[in-house]
PDB file of C-alpha atoms in Angstrom:
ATOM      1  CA  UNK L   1      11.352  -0.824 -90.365  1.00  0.00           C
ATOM      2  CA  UNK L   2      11.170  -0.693 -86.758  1.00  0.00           C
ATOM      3  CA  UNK L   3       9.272  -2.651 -84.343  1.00  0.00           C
ATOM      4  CA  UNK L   4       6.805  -0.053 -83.461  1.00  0.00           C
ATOM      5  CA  UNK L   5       6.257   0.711 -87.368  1.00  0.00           C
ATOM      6  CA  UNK L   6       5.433  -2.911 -87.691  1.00  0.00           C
ATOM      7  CA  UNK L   7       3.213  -3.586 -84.929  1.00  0.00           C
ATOM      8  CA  UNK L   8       1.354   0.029 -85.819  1.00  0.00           C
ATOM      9  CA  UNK L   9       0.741  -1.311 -89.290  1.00  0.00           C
ATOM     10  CA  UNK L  10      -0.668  -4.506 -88.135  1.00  0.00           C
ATOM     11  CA  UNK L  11      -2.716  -2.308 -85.697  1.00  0.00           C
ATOM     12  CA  UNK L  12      -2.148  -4.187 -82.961  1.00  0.00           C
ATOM     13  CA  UNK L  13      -1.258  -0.683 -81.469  1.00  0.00           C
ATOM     14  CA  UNK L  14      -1.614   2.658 -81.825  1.00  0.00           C
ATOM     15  CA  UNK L  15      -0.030   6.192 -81.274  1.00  0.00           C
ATOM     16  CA  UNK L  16      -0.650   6.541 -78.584  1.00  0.00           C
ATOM     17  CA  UNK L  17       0.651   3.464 -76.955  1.00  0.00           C
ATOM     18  CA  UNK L  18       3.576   4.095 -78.880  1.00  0.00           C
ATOM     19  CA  UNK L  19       4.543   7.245 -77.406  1.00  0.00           C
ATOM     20  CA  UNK L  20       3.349   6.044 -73.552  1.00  0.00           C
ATOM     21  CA  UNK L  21       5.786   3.034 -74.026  1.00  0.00           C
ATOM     22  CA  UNK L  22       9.010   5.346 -75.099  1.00  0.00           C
ATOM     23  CA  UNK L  23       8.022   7.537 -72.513  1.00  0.00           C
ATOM     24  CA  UNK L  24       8.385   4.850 -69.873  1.00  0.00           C
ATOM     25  CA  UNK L  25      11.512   3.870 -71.876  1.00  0.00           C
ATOM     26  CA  UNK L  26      13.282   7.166 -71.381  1.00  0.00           C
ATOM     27  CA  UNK L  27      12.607   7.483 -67.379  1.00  0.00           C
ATOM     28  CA  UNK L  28      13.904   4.021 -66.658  1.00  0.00           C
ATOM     29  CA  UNK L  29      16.567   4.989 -68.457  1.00  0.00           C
ATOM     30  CA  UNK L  30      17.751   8.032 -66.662  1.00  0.00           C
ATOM     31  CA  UNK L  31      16.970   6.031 -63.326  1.00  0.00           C
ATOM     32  CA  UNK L  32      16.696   3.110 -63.106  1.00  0.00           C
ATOM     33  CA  UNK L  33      15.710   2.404 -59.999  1.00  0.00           C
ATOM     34  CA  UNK L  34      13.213   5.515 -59.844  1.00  0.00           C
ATOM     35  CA  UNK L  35       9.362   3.873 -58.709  1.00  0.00           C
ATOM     36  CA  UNK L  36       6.721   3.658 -61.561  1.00  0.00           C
ATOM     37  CA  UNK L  37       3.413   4.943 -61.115  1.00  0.00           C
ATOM     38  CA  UNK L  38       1.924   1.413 -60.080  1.00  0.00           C
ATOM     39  CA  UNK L  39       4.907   1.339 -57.434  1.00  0.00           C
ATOM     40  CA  UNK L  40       3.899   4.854 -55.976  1.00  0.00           C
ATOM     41  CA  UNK L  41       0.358   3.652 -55.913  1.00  0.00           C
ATOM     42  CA  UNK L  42       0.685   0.614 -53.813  1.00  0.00           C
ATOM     43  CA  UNK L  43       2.625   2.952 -51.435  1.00  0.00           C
ATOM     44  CA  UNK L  44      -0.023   5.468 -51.167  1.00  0.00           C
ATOM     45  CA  UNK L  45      -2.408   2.894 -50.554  1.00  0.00           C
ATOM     46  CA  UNK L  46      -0.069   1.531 -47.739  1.00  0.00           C
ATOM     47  CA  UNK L  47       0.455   4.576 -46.062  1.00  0.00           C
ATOM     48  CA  UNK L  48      -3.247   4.727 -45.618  1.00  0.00           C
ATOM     49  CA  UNK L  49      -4.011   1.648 -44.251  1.00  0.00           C
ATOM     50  CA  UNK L  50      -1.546   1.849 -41.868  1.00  0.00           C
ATOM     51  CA  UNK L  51      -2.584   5.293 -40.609  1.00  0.00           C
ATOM     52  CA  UNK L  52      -6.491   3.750 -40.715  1.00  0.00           C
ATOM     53  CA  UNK L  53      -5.289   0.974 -38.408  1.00  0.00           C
ATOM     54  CA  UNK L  54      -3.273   3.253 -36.322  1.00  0.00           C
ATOM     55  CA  UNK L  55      -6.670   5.811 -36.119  1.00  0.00           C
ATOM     56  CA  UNK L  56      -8.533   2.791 -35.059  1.00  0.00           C
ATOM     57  CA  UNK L  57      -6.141   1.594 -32.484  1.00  0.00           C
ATOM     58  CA  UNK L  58      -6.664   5.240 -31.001  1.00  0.00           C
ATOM     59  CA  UNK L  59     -10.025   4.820 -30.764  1.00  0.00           C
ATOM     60  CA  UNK L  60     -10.376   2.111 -29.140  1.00  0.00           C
ATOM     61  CA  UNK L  61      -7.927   2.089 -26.994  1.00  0.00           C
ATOM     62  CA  UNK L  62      -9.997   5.853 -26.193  1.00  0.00           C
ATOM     63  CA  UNK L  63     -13.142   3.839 -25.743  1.00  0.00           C
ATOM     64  CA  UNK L  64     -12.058   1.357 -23.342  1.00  0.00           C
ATOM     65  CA  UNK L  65     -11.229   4.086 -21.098  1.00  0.00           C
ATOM     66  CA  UNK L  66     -14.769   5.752 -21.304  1.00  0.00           C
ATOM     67  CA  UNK L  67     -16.062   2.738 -20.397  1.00  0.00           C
ATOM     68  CA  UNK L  68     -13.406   1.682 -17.063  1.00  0.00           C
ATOM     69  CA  UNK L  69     -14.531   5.434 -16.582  1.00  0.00           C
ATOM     70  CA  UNK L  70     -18.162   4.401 -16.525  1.00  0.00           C
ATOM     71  CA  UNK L  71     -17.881   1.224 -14.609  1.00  0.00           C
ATOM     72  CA  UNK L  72     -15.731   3.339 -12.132  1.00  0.00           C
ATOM     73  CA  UNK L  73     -18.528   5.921 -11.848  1.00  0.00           C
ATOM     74  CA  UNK L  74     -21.575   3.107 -11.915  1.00  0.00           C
ATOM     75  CA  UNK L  75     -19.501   1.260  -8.593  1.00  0.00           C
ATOM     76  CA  UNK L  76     -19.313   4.926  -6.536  1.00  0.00           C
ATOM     77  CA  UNK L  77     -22.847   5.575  -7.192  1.00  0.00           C
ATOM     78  CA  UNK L  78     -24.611   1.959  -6.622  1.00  0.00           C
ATOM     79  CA  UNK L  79     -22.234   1.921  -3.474  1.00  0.00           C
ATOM     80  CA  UNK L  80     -21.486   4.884  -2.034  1.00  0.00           C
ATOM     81  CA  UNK L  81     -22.757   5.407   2.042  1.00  0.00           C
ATOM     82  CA  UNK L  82     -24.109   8.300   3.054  1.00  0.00           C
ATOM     83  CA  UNK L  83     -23.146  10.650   5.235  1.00  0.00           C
ATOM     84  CA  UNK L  84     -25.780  12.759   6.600  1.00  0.00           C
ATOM     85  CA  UNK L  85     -25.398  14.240   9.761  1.00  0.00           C
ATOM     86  CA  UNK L  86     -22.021  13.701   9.818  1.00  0.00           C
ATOM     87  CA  UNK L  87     -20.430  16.265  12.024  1.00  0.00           C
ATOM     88  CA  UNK L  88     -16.662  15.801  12.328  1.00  0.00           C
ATOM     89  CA  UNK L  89     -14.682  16.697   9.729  1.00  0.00           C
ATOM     90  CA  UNK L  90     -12.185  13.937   8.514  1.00  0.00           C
ATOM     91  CA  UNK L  91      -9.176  15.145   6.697  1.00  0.00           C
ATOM     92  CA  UNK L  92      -7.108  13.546   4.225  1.00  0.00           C
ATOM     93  CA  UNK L  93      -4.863  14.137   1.384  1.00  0.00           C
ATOM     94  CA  UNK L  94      -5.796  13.894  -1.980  1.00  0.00           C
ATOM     95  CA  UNK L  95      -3.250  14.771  -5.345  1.00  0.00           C
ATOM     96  CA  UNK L  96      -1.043  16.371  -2.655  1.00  0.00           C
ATOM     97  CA  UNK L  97      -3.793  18.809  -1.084  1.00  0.00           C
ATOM     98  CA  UNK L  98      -5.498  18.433   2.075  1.00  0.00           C
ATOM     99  CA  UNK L  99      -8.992  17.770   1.497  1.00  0.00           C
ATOM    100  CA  UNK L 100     -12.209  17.345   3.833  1.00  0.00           C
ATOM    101  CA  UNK L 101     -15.186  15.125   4.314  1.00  0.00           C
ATOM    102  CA  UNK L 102     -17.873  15.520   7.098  1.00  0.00           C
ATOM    103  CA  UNK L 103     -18.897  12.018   8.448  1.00  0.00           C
ATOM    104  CA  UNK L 104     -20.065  10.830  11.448  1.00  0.00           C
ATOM    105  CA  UNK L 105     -17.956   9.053  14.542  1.00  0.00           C
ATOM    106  CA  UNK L 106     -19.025   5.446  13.119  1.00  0.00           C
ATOM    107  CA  UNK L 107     -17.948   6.432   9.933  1.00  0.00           C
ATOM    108  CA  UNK L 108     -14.552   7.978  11.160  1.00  0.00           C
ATOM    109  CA  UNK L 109     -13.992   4.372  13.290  1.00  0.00           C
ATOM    110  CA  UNK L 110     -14.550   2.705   9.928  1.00  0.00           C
ATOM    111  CA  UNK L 111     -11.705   4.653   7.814  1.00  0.00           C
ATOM    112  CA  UNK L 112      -9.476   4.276  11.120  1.00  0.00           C
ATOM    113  CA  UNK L 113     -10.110   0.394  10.584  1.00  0.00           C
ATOM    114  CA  UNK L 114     -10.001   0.135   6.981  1.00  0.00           C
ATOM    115  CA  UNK L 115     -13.563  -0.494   6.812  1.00  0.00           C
ATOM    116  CA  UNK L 116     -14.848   1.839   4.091  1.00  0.00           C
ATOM    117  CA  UNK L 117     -12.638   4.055   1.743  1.00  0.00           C
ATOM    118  CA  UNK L 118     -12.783   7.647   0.134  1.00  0.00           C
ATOM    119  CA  UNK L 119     -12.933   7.429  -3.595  1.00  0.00           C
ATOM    120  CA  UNK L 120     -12.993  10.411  -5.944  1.00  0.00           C
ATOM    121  CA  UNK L 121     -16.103  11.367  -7.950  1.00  0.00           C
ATOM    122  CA  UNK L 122     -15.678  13.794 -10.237  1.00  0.00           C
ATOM    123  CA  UNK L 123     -14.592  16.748  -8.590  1.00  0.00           C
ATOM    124  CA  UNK L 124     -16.391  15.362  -5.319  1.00  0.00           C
ATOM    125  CA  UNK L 125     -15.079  12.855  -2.699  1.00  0.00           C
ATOM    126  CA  UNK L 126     -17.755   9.528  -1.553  1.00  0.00           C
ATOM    127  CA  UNK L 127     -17.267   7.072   1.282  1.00  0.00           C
ATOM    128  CA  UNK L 128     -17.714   3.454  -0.036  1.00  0.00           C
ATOM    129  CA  UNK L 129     -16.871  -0.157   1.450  1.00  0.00           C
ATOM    130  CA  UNK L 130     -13.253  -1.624   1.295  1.00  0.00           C
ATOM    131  CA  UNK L 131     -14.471  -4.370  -1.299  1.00  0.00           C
ATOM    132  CA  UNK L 132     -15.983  -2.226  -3.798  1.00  0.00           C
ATOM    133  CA  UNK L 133     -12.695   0.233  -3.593  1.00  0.00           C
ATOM    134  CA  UNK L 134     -10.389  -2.931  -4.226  1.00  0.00           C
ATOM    135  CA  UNK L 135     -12.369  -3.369  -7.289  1.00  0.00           C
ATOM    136  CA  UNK L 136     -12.724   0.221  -8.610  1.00  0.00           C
ATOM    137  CA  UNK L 137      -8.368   0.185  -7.907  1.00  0.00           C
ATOM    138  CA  UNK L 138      -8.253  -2.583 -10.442  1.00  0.00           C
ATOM    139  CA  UNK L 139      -9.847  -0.375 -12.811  1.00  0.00           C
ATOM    140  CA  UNK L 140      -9.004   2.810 -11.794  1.00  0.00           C
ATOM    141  CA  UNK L 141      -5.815   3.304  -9.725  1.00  0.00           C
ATOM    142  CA  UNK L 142      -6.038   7.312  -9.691  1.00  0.00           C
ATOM    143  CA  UNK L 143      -9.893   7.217  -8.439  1.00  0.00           C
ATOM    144  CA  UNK L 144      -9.218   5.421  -4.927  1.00  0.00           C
ATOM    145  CA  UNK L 145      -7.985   8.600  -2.786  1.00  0.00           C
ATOM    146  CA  UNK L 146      -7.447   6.758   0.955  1.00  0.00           C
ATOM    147  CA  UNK L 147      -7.648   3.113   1.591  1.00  0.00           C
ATOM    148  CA  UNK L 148      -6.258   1.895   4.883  1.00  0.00           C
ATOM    149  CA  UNK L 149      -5.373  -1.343   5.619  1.00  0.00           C
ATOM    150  CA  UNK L 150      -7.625  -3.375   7.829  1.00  0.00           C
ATOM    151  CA  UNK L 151      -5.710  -3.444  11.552  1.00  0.00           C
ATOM    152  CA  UNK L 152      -6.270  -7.135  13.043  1.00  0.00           C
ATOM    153  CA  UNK L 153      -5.140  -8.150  16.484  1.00  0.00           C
ATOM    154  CA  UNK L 154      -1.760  -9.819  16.461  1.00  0.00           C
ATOM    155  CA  UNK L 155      -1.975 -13.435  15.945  1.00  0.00           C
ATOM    156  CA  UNK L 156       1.247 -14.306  16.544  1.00  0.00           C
ATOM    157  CA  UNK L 157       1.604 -13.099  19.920  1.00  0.00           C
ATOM    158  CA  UNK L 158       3.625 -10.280  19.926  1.00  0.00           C
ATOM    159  CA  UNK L 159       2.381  -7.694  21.850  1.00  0.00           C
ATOM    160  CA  UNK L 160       1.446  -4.128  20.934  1.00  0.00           C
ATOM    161  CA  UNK L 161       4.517  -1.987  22.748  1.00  0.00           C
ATOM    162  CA  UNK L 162       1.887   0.603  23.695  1.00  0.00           C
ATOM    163  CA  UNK L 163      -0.707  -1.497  24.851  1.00  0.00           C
ATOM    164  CA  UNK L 164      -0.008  -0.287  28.305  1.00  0.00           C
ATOM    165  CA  UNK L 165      -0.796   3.742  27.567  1.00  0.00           C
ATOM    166  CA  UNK L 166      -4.262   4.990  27.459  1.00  0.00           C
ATOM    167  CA  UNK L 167      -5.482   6.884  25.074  1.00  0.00           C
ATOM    168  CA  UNK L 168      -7.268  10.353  25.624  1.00  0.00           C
ATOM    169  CA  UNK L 169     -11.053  10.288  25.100  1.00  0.00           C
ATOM    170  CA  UNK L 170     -10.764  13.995  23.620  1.00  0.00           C
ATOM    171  CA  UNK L 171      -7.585  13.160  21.619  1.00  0.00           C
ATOM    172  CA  UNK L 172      -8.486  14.788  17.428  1.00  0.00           C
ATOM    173  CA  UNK L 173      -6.821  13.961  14.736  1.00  0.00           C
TER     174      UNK L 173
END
């Protein structure tokens, strides 16, 4: 009598059982190294965590950049200088196009000197001052369209080559 008769007899199993265990028997023995069901599960279950974490990563890494985006758009709009009555038009390229702002002549002396900056707006263009466009670069590289550099006097006395030409009053950029 056979193990399986035995323990069936004693009823410490049943029918069942019996067939589920030679079952398993027969697939390990054509491959051994095939997964069980328990195996395949844990994978499963693995897969999905992993594509969890990598949905999550996604979505924050998405709502960080709504919210540079929002701090970019809160600096322009507590910032920005208007520019009513501004009647020359100051041109300047932005993404490779040749774009134009009205301002007025104090306004124009400012970008000359670095003063105050164009930053974009949404499909608009706004004049704000050089501090507040430093910090919407550190958030936002692509949203500062023109910043010149502040022009100081030489310091260290060399002297400006051209210094000695004048400049015409009616000379436009």
């Amino acid at each position: 009598m056979s193990l399986k008769d035995q323990l069936m007899k004693a009823g410490l199993a049943n029918a069942k059982k019996a067939r589920r265990a030679e079952h398993e028997k027969r697939v390990q023995a054509r491959d051994p190294n095939a997964p069980t069901a328990q195996d395949l599960a844990q994978q499963t279950l693995a897969e999905k965590a992993e594509r969890d974490r990598e949905l999550n990563r996604l979505r924050d890494a998405e709502q960080a950049q709504r919210a540079l985006a929002a701090q970019v758009r809160q600096l322009i709009e507590a910032h920005r200088i208007e520019r009513k009555g501004g009647d020359i038009s100051y041109q300047f390229t932005d993404q490779r196009k040749i774009k134009k702002l009205y301002v007025t002549s104090a306004q124009q002396d400012q970008l000359a000197r670095g003063q105050i900056a164009i930053v974009r707006l949404g499909e608009g263009h706004e004049l704000v001052p050089t501090i507040v466009a430093e910090k919407i670069r550190s958030r936002d590289e692509q949203a500062v369209v023109l910043l010149n550099t502040r022009t100081t006097t030489s310091a260290d006395g060399e002297e400006d080559p051209y210094a000695a030409y004048q400049i015409p009053d009616d000379l436009m950029w």
